[in-house]
mmCIF file of N, CA and C in Angstrom:
data_model
loop_
_atom_site.group_PDB
_atom_site.id
_atom_site.type_symbol
_atom_site.label_atom_id
_atom_site.label_comp_id
_atom_site.label_asym_id
_atom_site.label_seq_id
_atom_site.Cartn_x
_atom_site.Cartn_y
_atom_site.Cartn_z
ATOM 1 N N MET A 1 0.877 -1.250 0.130
ATOM 2 C CA MET A 1 -0.116 0.092 -0.049
ATOM 3 C C MET A 1 0.813 1.485 0.014
ATOM 4 N N LYS A 2 0.550 2.056 -0.739
ATOM 5 C CA LYS A 2 1.581 3.414 -1.104
ATOM 6 C C LYS A 2 0.874 4.319 0.208
ATOM 7 N N SER A 3 1.829 5.280 0.794
ATOM 8 C CA SER A 3 1.031 5.849 1.945
ATOM 9 C C SER A 3 1.037 7.428 1.407
ATOM 10 N N LYS A 4 0.700 8.359 1.892
ATOM 11 C CA LYS A 4 0.537 9.630 1.510
ATOM 12 C C LYS A 4 1.932 10.349 1.834
ATOM 13 N N TYR A 5 3.082 9.685 2.320
ATOM 14 C CA TYR A 5 4.150 10.199 2.481
ATOM 15 C C TYR A 5 5.089 9.557 1.289
ATOM 16 N N GLY A 6 4.456 8.837 0.240
ATOM 17 C CA GLY A 6 5.464 8.180 -0.947
ATOM 18 C C GLY A 6 6.191 7.248 -0.989
ATOM 19 N N PHE A 7 5.780 6.161 0.264
ATOM 20 C CA PHE A 7 6.979 4.984 0.375
ATOM 21 C C PHE A 7 5.607 3.819 0.692
ATOM 22 N N GLU A 8 6.177 2.664 0.407
ATOM 23 C CA GLU A 8 5.265 1.332 0.614
ATOM 24 C C GLU A 8 5.302 1.022 1.996
ATOM 25 N N THR A 9 3.746 0.804 2.298
ATOM 26 C CA THR A 9 3.890 0.236 3.727
ATOM 27 C C THR A 9 2.429 -0.747 3.928
ATOM 28 N N THR A 10 2.549 -1.516 4.915
ATOM 29 C CA THR A 10 1.686 -2.581 4.990
ATOM 30 C C THR A 10 0.398 -2.163 5.518
ATOM 31 N N ASP A 11 -0.884 -2.718 5.548
ATOM 32 C CA ASP A 11 -2.080 -2.229 6.303
ATOM 33 C C ASP A 11 -1.777 -2.310 7.562
ATOM 34 N N GLN A 12 -1.081 -3.332 8.066
ATOM 35 C CA GLN A 12 -0.812 -3.672 9.465
ATOM 36 C C GLN A 12 -0.227 -2.494 10.097
ATOM 37 N N ARG A 13 1.034 -1.701 9.545
ATOM 38 C CA ARG A 13 1.908 -1.145 9.909
ATOM 39 C C ARG A 13 0.936 0.053 9.939
ATOM 40 N N SER A 14 0.270 0.564 8.586
ATOM 41 C CA SER A 14 -0.480 1.824 8.741
ATOM 42 C C SER A 14 -1.617 1.964 9.812
ATOM 43 N N LYS A 15 -1.867 0.794 10.186
ATOM 44 C CA LYS A 15 -3.187 0.928 10.991
ATOM 45 C C LYS A 15 -2.487 1.192 12.707
ATOM 46 N N LEU A 16 -1.533 0.566 12.887
ATOM 47 C CA LEU A 16 -0.629 0.675 14.072
ATOM 48 C C LEU A 16 -0.154 2.216 14.236
ATOM 49 N N MET A 17 0.354 2.767 13.135
ATOM 50 C CA MET A 17 1.096 3.957 13.308
ATOM 51 C C MET A 17 -0.232 5.038 13.389
ATOM 52 N N SER A 18 -1.430 4.831 12.862
ATOM 53 C CA SER A 18 -2.633 5.833 12.936
ATOM 54 C C SER A 18 -3.041 5.611 14.502
ATOM 55 N N LYS A 19 -2.640 4.739 15.327
ATOM 56 C CA LYS A 19 -3.076 4.711 16.731
ATOM 57 C C LYS A 19 -2.397 5.780 17.470
ATOM 58 N N ILE A 20 -1.033 5.899 17.182
ATOM 59 C CA ILE A 20 -0.206 6.720 18.023
ATOM 60 C C ILE A 20 -0.949 8.106 18.208
ATOM 61 N N LYS A 21 -0.981 8.313 19.205
ATOM 62 C CA LYS A 21 -1.428 9.844 20.012
ATOM 63 C C LYS A 21 -0.276 10.999 20.198
ATOM 64 N N GLY A 22 -0.668 12.201 19.796
ATOM 65 C CA GLY A 22 0.404 13.028 19.790
ATOM 66 C C GLY A 22 0.237 13.715 21.383
ATOM 67 N N LYS A 23 -0.896 13.878 21.862
ATOM 68 C CA LYS A 23 -1.150 14.872 22.941
ATOM 69 C C LYS A 23 -1.939 13.769 23.870
ATOM 70 N N ASP A 24 -1.964 14.123 25.191
ATOM 71 C CA ASP A 24 -2.798 13.201 26.165
ATOM 72 C C ASP A 24 -2.442 11.908 26.084
ATOM 73 N N THR A 25 -1.081 11.611 26.030
ATOM 74 C CA THR A 25 -0.538 10.068 26.296
ATOM 75 C C THR A 25 -0.884 9.608 27.678
ATOM 76 N N ILE A 26 -0.887 8.359 28.081
ATOM 77 C CA ILE A 26 -0.691 7.969 29.163
ATOM 78 C C ILE A 26 0.265 8.419 29.964
ATOM 79 N N PRO A 27 1.689 8.554 29.653
ATOM 80 C CA PRO A 27 2.454 9.139 30.655
ATOM 81 C C PRO A 27 2.219 10.692 30.746
ATOM 82 N N GLU A 28 1.535 11.532 29.861
ATOM 83 C CA GLU A 28 1.422 12.950 30.140
ATOM 84 C C GLU A 28 0.164 13.013 31.354
ATOM 85 N N ILE A 29 -0.767 11.935 30.913
ATOM 86 C CA ILE A 29 -1.985 12.019 32.129
ATOM 87 C C ILE A 29 -1.302 11.485 33.323
ATOM 88 N N SER A 30 -0.588 10.753 33.328
ATOM 89 C CA SER A 30 -0.116 10.138 34.647
ATOM 90 C C SER A 30 0.729 11.283 35.314
ATOM 91 N N LEU A 31 1.651 11.988 34.559
ATOM 92 C CA LEU A 31 2.406 13.211 35.211
ATOM 93 C C LEU A 31 1.222 14.135 35.712
ATOM 94 N N ARG A 32 0.569 14.525 34.729
ATOM 95 C CA ARG A 32 -0.400 15.674 35.310
ATOM 96 C C ARG A 32 -1.337 15.270 36.785
ATOM 97 N N LYS A 33 -1.666 14.232 36.461
ATOM 98 C CA LYS A 33 -2.368 13.499 37.845
ATOM 99 C C LYS A 33 -1.495 13.859 39.128
ATOM 100 N N ALA A 34 -0.422 13.191 38.941
ATOM 101 C CA ALA A 34 0.792 13.390 40.151
ATOM 102 C C ALA A 34 0.846 14.835 40.514
ATOM 103 N N LEU A 35 1.210 15.466 39.499
ATOM 104 C CA LEU A 35 1.200 17.047 39.718
ATOM 105 C C LEU A 35 0.210 17.700 40.808
ATOM 106 N N TRP A 36 -1.082 17.371 40.112
ATOM 107 C CA TRP A 36 -2.097 18.082 40.683
ATOM 108 C C TRP A 36 -2.451 17.448 42.027
ATOM 109 N N ASN A 37 -1.955 16.067 42.265
ATOM 110 C CA ASN A 37 -2.276 15.419 43.789
ATOM 111 C C ASN A 37 -1.256 16.030 44.809
ATOM 112 N N THR A 38 -0.002 16.739 44.183
ATOM 113 C CA THR A 38 0.867 17.440 45.121
ATOM 114 C C THR A 38 0.491 18.950 45.173
ATOM 115 N N GLY A 39 -0.502 19.221 44.529
ATOM 116 C CA GLY A 39 -0.923 20.508 44.528
ATOM 117 C C GLY A 39 -0.524 21.640 43.577
ATOM 118 N N VAL A 40 0.540 21.012 42.464
ATOM 119 C CA VAL A 40 0.795 21.857 41.465
ATOM 120 C C VAL A 40 -0.225 22.313 40.341
ATOM 121 N N ARG A 41 -0.264 23.330 40.277
ATOM 122 C CA ARG A 41 -1.423 23.717 39.022
ATOM 123 C C ARG A 41 -0.707 24.184 37.802
ATOM 124 N N TYR A 42 -1.328 23.882 36.908
ATOM 125 C CA TYR A 42 -0.521 23.953 35.487
ATOM 126 C C TYR A 42 -1.684 24.201 34.683
ATOM 127 N N ARG A 43 -1.521 24.278 33.201
ATOM 128 C CA ARG A 43 -2.116 24.415 32.000
ATOM 129 C C ARG A 43 -1.477 23.322 30.950
ATOM 130 N N LYS A 44 -2.565 22.787 30.376
ATOM 131 C CA LYS A 44 -1.870 21.737 29.380
ATOM 132 C C LYS A 44 -1.977 22.330 28.008
ATOM 133 N N SER A 45 -1.111 21.673 27.072
ATOM 134 C CA SER A 45 -0.974 22.084 25.703
ATOM 135 C C SER A 45 -1.266 23.435 25.406
ATOM 136 N N ASN A 46 -0.520 24.400 25.632
ATOM 137 C CA ASN A 46 -0.415 25.722 25.379
ATOM 138 C C ASN A 46 -0.308 26.202 23.847
ATOM 139 N N LYS A 47 -0.880 26.379 23.062
ATOM 140 C CA LYS A 47 -0.660 26.275 21.626
ATOM 141 C C LYS A 47 0.152 27.649 21.605
ATOM 142 N N LYS A 48 -0.182 28.676 22.284
ATOM 143 C CA LYS A 48 0.314 29.805 22.197
ATOM 144 C C LYS A 48 1.798 30.187 22.522
ATOM 145 N N ILE A 49 2.267 29.166 23.177
ATOM 146 C CA ILE A 49 3.697 29.322 23.488
ATOM 147 C C ILE A 49 4.485 28.044 22.518
ATOM 148 N N THR A 50 5.669 28.848 22.152
ATOM 149 C CA THR A 50 6.495 28.200 21.433
ATOM 150 C C THR A 50 6.864 26.634 21.525
ATOM 151 N N GLY A 51 6.378 25.583 20.785
ATOM 152 C CA GLY A 51 6.893 24.300 20.676
ATOM 153 C C GLY A 51 5.494 23.554 21.274
ATOM 154 N N ASN A 52 4.509 24.309 21.454
ATOM 155 C CA ASN A 52 3.188 23.624 22.158
ATOM 156 C C ASN A 52 3.623 22.607 23.423
ATOM 157 N N PRO A 53 3.863 23.098 24.369
ATOM 158 C CA PRO A 53 4.558 22.139 25.535
ATOM 159 C C PRO A 53 3.248 21.727 25.805
ATOM 160 N N ASP A 54 3.825 20.501 26.621
ATOM 161 C CA ASP A 54 2.879 19.431 27.108
ATOM 162 C C ASP A 54 2.170 20.301 28.614
ATOM 163 N N ILE A 55 2.950 20.622 29.351
ATOM 164 C CA ILE A 55 2.643 21.255 30.597
ATOM 165 C C ILE A 55 3.081 22.450 31.033
ATOM 166 N N VAL A 56 2.285 23.513 31.188
ATOM 167 C CA VAL A 56 3.114 25.005 31.301
ATOM 168 C C VAL A 56 2.566 25.465 32.947
ATOM 169 N N ILE A 57 3.562 25.806 33.649
ATOM 170 C CA ILE A 57 3.471 26.497 35.075
ATOM 171 C C ILE A 57 3.760 27.881 34.681
ATOM 172 N N LYS A 58 2.739 28.823 34.403
ATOM 173 C CA LYS A 58 3.278 30.014 34.285
ATOM 174 C C LYS A 58 3.825 30.909 35.464
ATOM 175 N N LYS A 59 3.168 30.369 36.724
ATOM 176 C CA LYS A 59 3.648 31.239 37.860
ATOM 177 C C LYS A 59 5.148 31.170 37.990
ATOM 178 N N SER A 60 5.634 29.892 37.693
ATOM 179 C CA SER A 60 7.292 29.431 37.739
ATOM 180 C C SER A 60 7.969 29.693 36.447
ATOM 181 N N LYS A 61 7.419 29.978 35.340
ATOM 182 C CA LYS A 61 7.806 30.089 34.215
ATOM 183 C C LYS A 61 8.364 28.952 34.099
ATOM 184 N N LEU A 62 7.845 27.744 34.173
ATOM 185 C CA LEU A 62 8.310 26.415 33.837
ATOM 186 C C LEU A 62 7.702 25.561 32.785
ATOM 187 N N ILE A 63 8.273 25.226 31.628
ATOM 188 C CA ILE A 63 7.635 24.409 30.570
ATOM 189 C C ILE A 63 8.172 23.051 30.694
ATOM 190 N N ILE A 64 7.180 22.203 30.566
ATOM 191 C CA ILE A 64 7.458 20.562 30.522
ATOM 192 C C ILE A 64 7.171 19.815 29.269
ATOM 193 N N PHE A 65 7.765 19.301 28.611
ATOM 194 C CA PHE A 65 7.767 18.381 27.457
ATOM 195 C C PHE A 65 7.587 17.005 27.903
ATOM 196 N N VAL A 66 6.835 15.934 27.634
ATOM 197 C CA VAL A 66 6.985 14.555 27.543
ATOM 198 C C VAL A 66 7.240 14.100 26.188
ATOM 199 N N ASP A 67 8.323 13.571 25.894
ATOM 200 C CA ASP A 67 9.171 13.148 24.845
ATOM 201 C C ASP A 67 8.844 11.646 24.546
ATOM 202 N N GLY A 68 8.336 11.063 23.350
ATOM 203 C CA GLY A 68 8.333 9.820 23.113
ATOM 204 C C GLY A 68 9.513 9.293 22.500
ATOM 205 N N GLU A 69 10.075 8.368 22.939
ATOM 206 C CA GLU A 69 11.450 7.637 22.605
ATOM 207 C C GLU A 69 11.676 7.672 21.146
ATOM 208 N N PHE A 70 10.885 6.965 20.609
ATOM 209 C CA PHE A 70 11.067 7.081 18.996
ATOM 210 C C PHE A 70 10.993 8.309 18.433
ATOM 211 N N TRP A 71 9.859 9.215 18.503
ATOM 212 C CA TRP A 71 9.750 10.113 17.727
ATOM 213 C C TRP A 71 10.895 11.438 18.100
ATOM 214 N N HIS A 72 11.450 11.253 19.528
ATOM 215 C CA HIS A 72 12.458 12.334 19.705
ATOM 216 C C HIS A 72 13.831 12.179 19.693
ATOM 217 N N GLY A 73 13.937 10.592 19.248
ATOM 218 C CA GLY A 73 15.286 10.185 19.091
ATOM 219 C C GLY A 73 16.285 9.750 20.514
ATOM 220 N N TYR A 74 15.435 9.200 21.253
ATOM 221 C CA TYR A 74 16.215 8.388 22.337
ATOM 222 C C TYR A 74 17.306 7.274 22.176
ATOM 223 N N LYS A 75 18.423 7.822 22.580
ATOM 224 C CA LYS A 75 19.531 6.666 22.166
ATOM 225 C C LYS A 75 19.641 6.638 20.560
ATOM 226 N N TRP A 76 19.771 7.679 19.927
ATOM 227 C CA TRP A 76 19.531 7.923 18.328
ATOM 228 C C TRP A 76 20.474 7.191 17.694
ATOM 229 N N ALA A 77 21.718 7.437 18.061
ATOM 230 C CA ALA A 77 22.850 6.890 17.333
ATOM 231 C C ALA A 77 22.475 5.053 17.208
ATOM 232 N N GLU A 78 22.414 4.477 18.374
ATOM 233 C CA GLU A 78 22.209 3.175 18.594
ATOM 234 C C GLU A 78 20.741 2.802 17.625
ATOM 235 N N LYS A 79 19.693 3.621 17.670
ATOM 236 C CA LYS A 79 18.320 3.312 16.987
ATOM 237 C C LYS A 79 18.364 3.743 15.481
ATOM 238 N N LYS A 80 19.289 4.565 15.098
ATOM 239 C CA LYS A 80 19.399 5.068 13.616
ATOM 240 C C LYS A 80 19.947 3.727 13.070
ATOM 241 N N ALA A 81 21.106 3.081 13.515
ATOM 242 C CA ALA A 81 21.477 1.890 12.917
ATOM 243 C C ALA A 81 20.456 0.791 12.800
ATOM 244 N N LYS A 82 19.442 0.643 13.310
ATOM 245 C CA LYS A 82 18.701 -0.693 13.392
ATOM 246 C C LYS A 82 17.568 -0.173 12.486
ATOM 247 N N ILE A 83 17.132 1.054 11.871
ATOM 248 C CA ILE A 83 16.090 1.236 11.032
ATOM 249 C C ILE A 83 16.220 0.526 9.679
ATOM 250 N N LYS A 84 15.286 -0.290 9.652
ATOM 251 C CA LYS A 84 15.638 -1.188 8.467
ATOM 252 C C LYS A 84 14.547 -0.713 7.332
ATOM 253 N N THR A 85 13.214 -0.314 7.407
ATOM 254 C CA THR A 85 12.476 0.043 6.363
ATOM 255 C C THR A 85 12.384 1.632 6.326
ATOM 256 N N ASN A 86 11.925 1.936 5.053
ATOM 257 C CA ASN A 86 12.026 3.597 4.797
ATOM 258 C C ASN A 86 12.894 4.217 5.684
ATOM 259 N N ARG A 87 14.312 3.825 5.752
ATOM 260 C CA ARG A 87 15.180 4.877 6.442
ATOM 261 C C ARG A 87 15.254 5.917 6.149
ATOM 262 N N GLU A 88 15.402 6.425 4.929
ATOM 263 C CA GLU A 88 15.535 7.783 4.278
ATOM 264 C C GLU A 88 14.245 8.857 4.982
ATOM 265 N N TYR A 89 13.297 8.301 5.123
ATOM 266 C CA TYR A 89 12.063 8.982 5.576
ATOM 267 C C TYR A 89 12.043 9.164 7.070
ATOM 268 N N TRP A 90 12.359 8.098 7.907
ATOM 269 C CA TRP A 90 12.288 8.129 9.282
ATOM 270 C C TRP A 90 13.823 8.775 9.805
ATOM 271 N N ILE A 91 14.878 8.638 9.216
ATOM 272 C CA ILE A 91 16.017 9.410 9.673
ATOM 273 C C ILE A 91 15.731 11.073 9.508
ATOM 274 N N LYS A 92 15.183 11.285 8.378
ATOM 275 C CA LYS A 92 14.993 12.848 8.066
ATOM 276 C C LYS A 92 13.830 13.207 9.212
ATOM 277 N N LYS A 93 12.984 12.472 9.374
ATOM 278 C CA LYS A 93 11.899 12.938 10.334
ATOM 279 C C LYS A 93 12.140 13.076 11.804
ATOM 280 N N ILE A 94 12.879 11.898 12.268
ATOM 281 C CA ILE A 94 13.412 11.806 13.574
ATOM 282 C C ILE A 94 14.582 13.034 13.884
ATOM 283 N N GLU A 95 15.286 13.035 12.870
ATOM 284 C CA GLU A 95 16.447 14.167 13.110
ATOM 285 C C GLU A 95 15.845 15.608 13.112
ATOM 286 N N GLY A 96 14.765 15.575 12.293
ATOM 287 C CA GLY A 96 13.853 16.912 12.257
ATOM 288 C C GLY A 96 13.349 17.242 13.534
ATOM 289 N N ASN A 97 12.991 16.471 13.816
ATOM 290 C CA ASN A 97 12.258 16.388 15.675
ATOM 291 C C ASN A 97 13.021 16.596 16.417
ATOM 292 N N MET A 98 14.533 16.243 16.455
ATOM 293 C CA MET A 98 15.275 16.527 17.621
ATOM 294 C C MET A 98 15.903 17.819 17.297
ATOM 295 N N ASN A 99 16.290 18.390 15.784
ATOM 296 C CA ASN A 99 16.428 19.752 15.849
ATOM 297 C C ASN A 99 15.317 20.851 16.004
ATOM 298 N N ARG A 100 14.162 20.433 15.930
ATOM 299 C CA ARG A 100 13.293 21.279 16.186
ATOM 300 C C ARG A 100 13.155 21.583 17.928
ATOM 301 N N ASP A 101 13.270 20.428 18.700
ATOM 302 C CA ASP A 101 13.316 20.283 19.841
ATOM 303 C C ASP A 101 14.615 21.320 20.552
ATOM 304 N N LYS A 102 15.631 21.377 19.929
ATOM 305 C CA LYS A 102 16.632 22.255 20.004
ATOM 306 C C LYS A 102 16.259 23.850 19.904
ATOM 307 N N ARG A 103 15.669 23.939 18.705
ATOM 308 C CA ARG A 103 15.235 25.205 18.453
ATOM 309 C C ARG A 103 14.398 25.628 19.591
ATOM 310 N N VAL A 104 13.211 24.800 19.509
ATOM 311 C CA VAL A 104 12.105 25.234 20.396
ATOM 312 C C VAL A 104 13.007 25.623 22.118
ATOM 313 N N ASN A 105 13.687 24.860 22.513
ATOM 314 C CA ASN A 105 14.419 25.077 23.832
ATOM 315 C C ASN A 105 15.193 26.257 23.891
ATOM 316 N N LEU A 106 15.840 26.532 22.650
ATOM 317 C CA LEU A 106 16.487 27.912 22.599
ATOM 318 C C LEU A 106 15.650 29.229 22.886
ATOM 319 N N ALA A 107 14.719 29.082 22.050
ATOM 320 C CA ALA A 107 13.705 30.057 21.793
ATOM 321 C C ALA A 107 13.117 30.344 23.361
ATOM 322 N N LEU A 108 12.656 29.361 23.871
ATOM 323 C CA LEU A 108 12.095 29.487 25.218
ATOM 324 C C LEU A 108 12.911 29.878 26.296
ATOM 325 N N ARG A 109 14.011 29.404 26.238
ATOM 326 C CA ARG A 109 15.310 29.908 27.246
ATOM 327 C C ARG A 109 15.401 31.319 27.042
ATOM 328 N N LYS A 110 15.475 31.997 25.723
ATOM 329 C CA LYS A 110 15.353 33.161 25.442
ATOM 330 C C LYS A 110 14.390 34.040 25.796
ATOM 331 N N SER A 111 13.228 33.471 26.182
ATOM 332 C CA SER A 111 11.944 34.250 26.381
ATOM 333 C C SER A 111 11.844 34.094 28.192
ATOM 334 N N GLY A 112 13.070 33.628 28.652
ATOM 335 C CA GLY A 112 12.785 33.597 30.019
ATOM 336 C C GLY A 112 12.324 32.194 30.667
ATOM 337 N N TRP A 113 11.954 31.230 29.988
ATOM 338 C CA TRP A 113 11.399 30.205 30.379
ATOM 339 C C TRP A 113 12.303 29.054 30.880
ATOM 340 N N THR A 114 11.986 28.078 31.795
ATOM 341 C CA THR A 114 12.835 27.054 32.145
ATOM 342 C C THR A 114 12.134 25.790 31.537
ATOM 343 N N ILE A 115 12.744 25.105 31.140
ATOM 344 C CA ILE A 115 12.252 23.773 30.210
ATOM 345 C C ILE A 115 12.776 22.569 30.775
ATOM 346 N N LEU A 116 11.893 21.609 31.104
ATOM 347 C CA LEU A 116 12.141 20.234 31.535
ATOM 348 C C LEU A 116 11.532 19.269 30.459
ATOM 349 N N ARG A 117 12.481 18.296 30.223
ATOM 350 C CA ARG A 117 12.141 17.289 29.104
ATOM 351 C C ARG A 117 12.174 16.043 29.879
ATOM 352 N N PHE A 118 11.120 15.014 29.927
ATOM 353 C CA PHE A 118 11.061 13.878 30.244
ATOM 354 C C PHE A 118 10.749 12.704 29.257
ATOM 355 N N TRP A 119 11.503 11.818 29.228
ATOM 356 C CA TRP A 119 11.478 10.610 28.149
ATOM 357 C C TRP A 119 10.097 9.954 29.049
ATOM 358 N N GLU A 120 9.224 9.653 27.927
ATOM 359 C CA GLU A 120 8.112 8.616 28.302
ATOM 360 C C GLU A 120 8.344 7.647 29.254
ATOM 361 N N LYS A 121 9.481 6.745 29.087
ATOM 362 C CA LYS A 121 9.834 5.860 29.901
ATOM 363 C C LYS A 121 10.395 6.174 31.246
ATOM 364 N N GLU A 122 10.767 7.451 31.540
ATOM 365 C CA GLU A 122 11.145 7.905 33.064
ATOM 366 C C GLU A 122 9.960 8.141 33.529
ATOM 367 N N ILE A 123 8.850 8.646 32.899
ATOM 368 C CA ILE A 123 7.756 8.610 33.816
ATOM 369 C C ILE A 123 7.073 7.452 34.104
ATOM 370 N N LYS A 124 6.843 6.485 33.012
ATOM 371 C CA LYS A 124 6.393 5.324 33.298
ATOM 372 C C LYS A 124 7.212 4.726 34.576
ATOM 373 N N GLN A 125 8.655 4.617 34.399
ATOM 374 C CA GLN A 125 9.551 3.907 35.488
ATOM 375 C C GLN A 125 9.828 4.565 36.720
ATOM 376 N N ASN A 126 9.536 5.643 36.883
ATOM 377 C CA ASN A 126 9.964 6.465 37.911
ATOM 378 C C ASN A 126 9.195 7.993 38.317
ATOM 379 N N LEU A 127 7.846 7.568 38.119
ATOM 380 C CA LEU A 127 6.906 9.066 37.963
ATOM 381 C C LEU A 127 7.321 9.657 39.114
ATOM 382 N N ASP A 128 7.545 9.444 40.480
ATOM 383 C CA ASP A 128 7.941 9.986 41.627
ATOM 384 C C ASP A 128 9.151 11.066 41.564
ATOM 385 N N LYS A 129 10.184 10.626 40.997
ATOM 386 C CA LYS A 129 11.237 11.260 40.802
ATOM 387 C C LYS A 129 11.169 12.266 39.686
ATOM 388 N N CYS A 130 10.252 12.081 38.632
ATOM 389 C CA CYS A 130 10.024 13.153 37.992
ATOM 390 C C CYS A 130 9.192 14.480 38.662
ATOM 391 N N VAL A 131 8.306 14.148 39.575
ATOM 392 C CA VAL A 131 7.472 14.811 40.073
ATOM 393 C C VAL A 131 8.555 15.838 41.176
ATOM 394 N N LEU A 132 9.301 14.996 41.678
ATOM 395 C CA LEU A 132 10.561 15.589 42.570
ATOM 396 C C LEU A 132 11.206 16.826 41.846
ATOM 397 N N LYS A 133 11.586 16.197 40.886
ATOM 398 C CA LYS A 133 12.365 17.214 39.788
ATOM 399 C C LYS A 133 11.436 18.333 39.657
ATOM 400 N N ILE A 134 10.369 18.409 39.270
ATOM 401 C CA ILE A 134 9.606 19.636 38.980
ATOM 402 C C ILE A 134 9.221 20.289 40.031
ATOM 403 N N THR A 135 9.005 19.945 41.288
ATOM 404 C CA THR A 135 8.464 20.491 42.486
ATOM 405 C C THR A 135 9.798 21.229 43.051
ATOM 406 N N LYS A 136 11.128 20.662 42.754
ATOM 407 C CA LYS A 136 12.340 21.363 43.007
ATOM 408 C C LYS A 136 12.265 22.517 42.208
ATOM 409 N N THR A 137 12.480 22.418 40.699
ATOM 410 C CA THR A 137 12.502 23.391 40.138
ATOM 411 C C THR A 137 11.427 24.634 40.417
ATOM 412 N N ILE A 138 10.209 24.229 40.561
ATOM 413 C CA ILE A 138 9.126 25.087 41.037
ATOM 414 C C ILE A 138 9.746 26.071 42.323
ATOM 415 N N ASN A 139 10.483 25.407 43.184
ATOM 416 C CA ASN A 139 10.662 26.017 44.428
ATOM 417 C C ASN A 139 11.884 26.650 44.381
ATOM 418 N N LYS A 140 12.823 26.493 43.295
ATOM 419 C CA LYS A 140 13.877 27.409 42.850
ATOM 420 C C LYS A 140 13.232 28.786 42.014
ATOM 421 N N ALA A 141 12.101 28.620 41.536
ATOM 422 C CA ALA A 141 11.818 29.950 40.815
ATOM 423 C C ALA A 141 11.321 31.082 41.716
#
């Protein structure tokens, strides 16, 4: 099956990829609930702020992103070598995401924001540690 991106893909792969969410993922929801339960108040997915952050704590000028390992290039050198199908597309896509993340971080820092980025797996494996890092950052502000 020819995809809208110009390369061949199976129906199974296409169906799988269509189920991937860009916002309100399980790790994002888990982190937000944990923050709320500790008394941290925030706004989610603020499209008016560069990079469309997952969580915004305006009072502390803190922005939080929850990054998926595949889409944002976790251990990229290792993963890049393992890509077998549609290499050109995926390498361009993921490296583009990584470069965008760097540009967004720079722009936000220049605007006075503090940025925290967590990998989804960090939140899944050690939610309390992530929340602690956030609350410590808030207390420093």
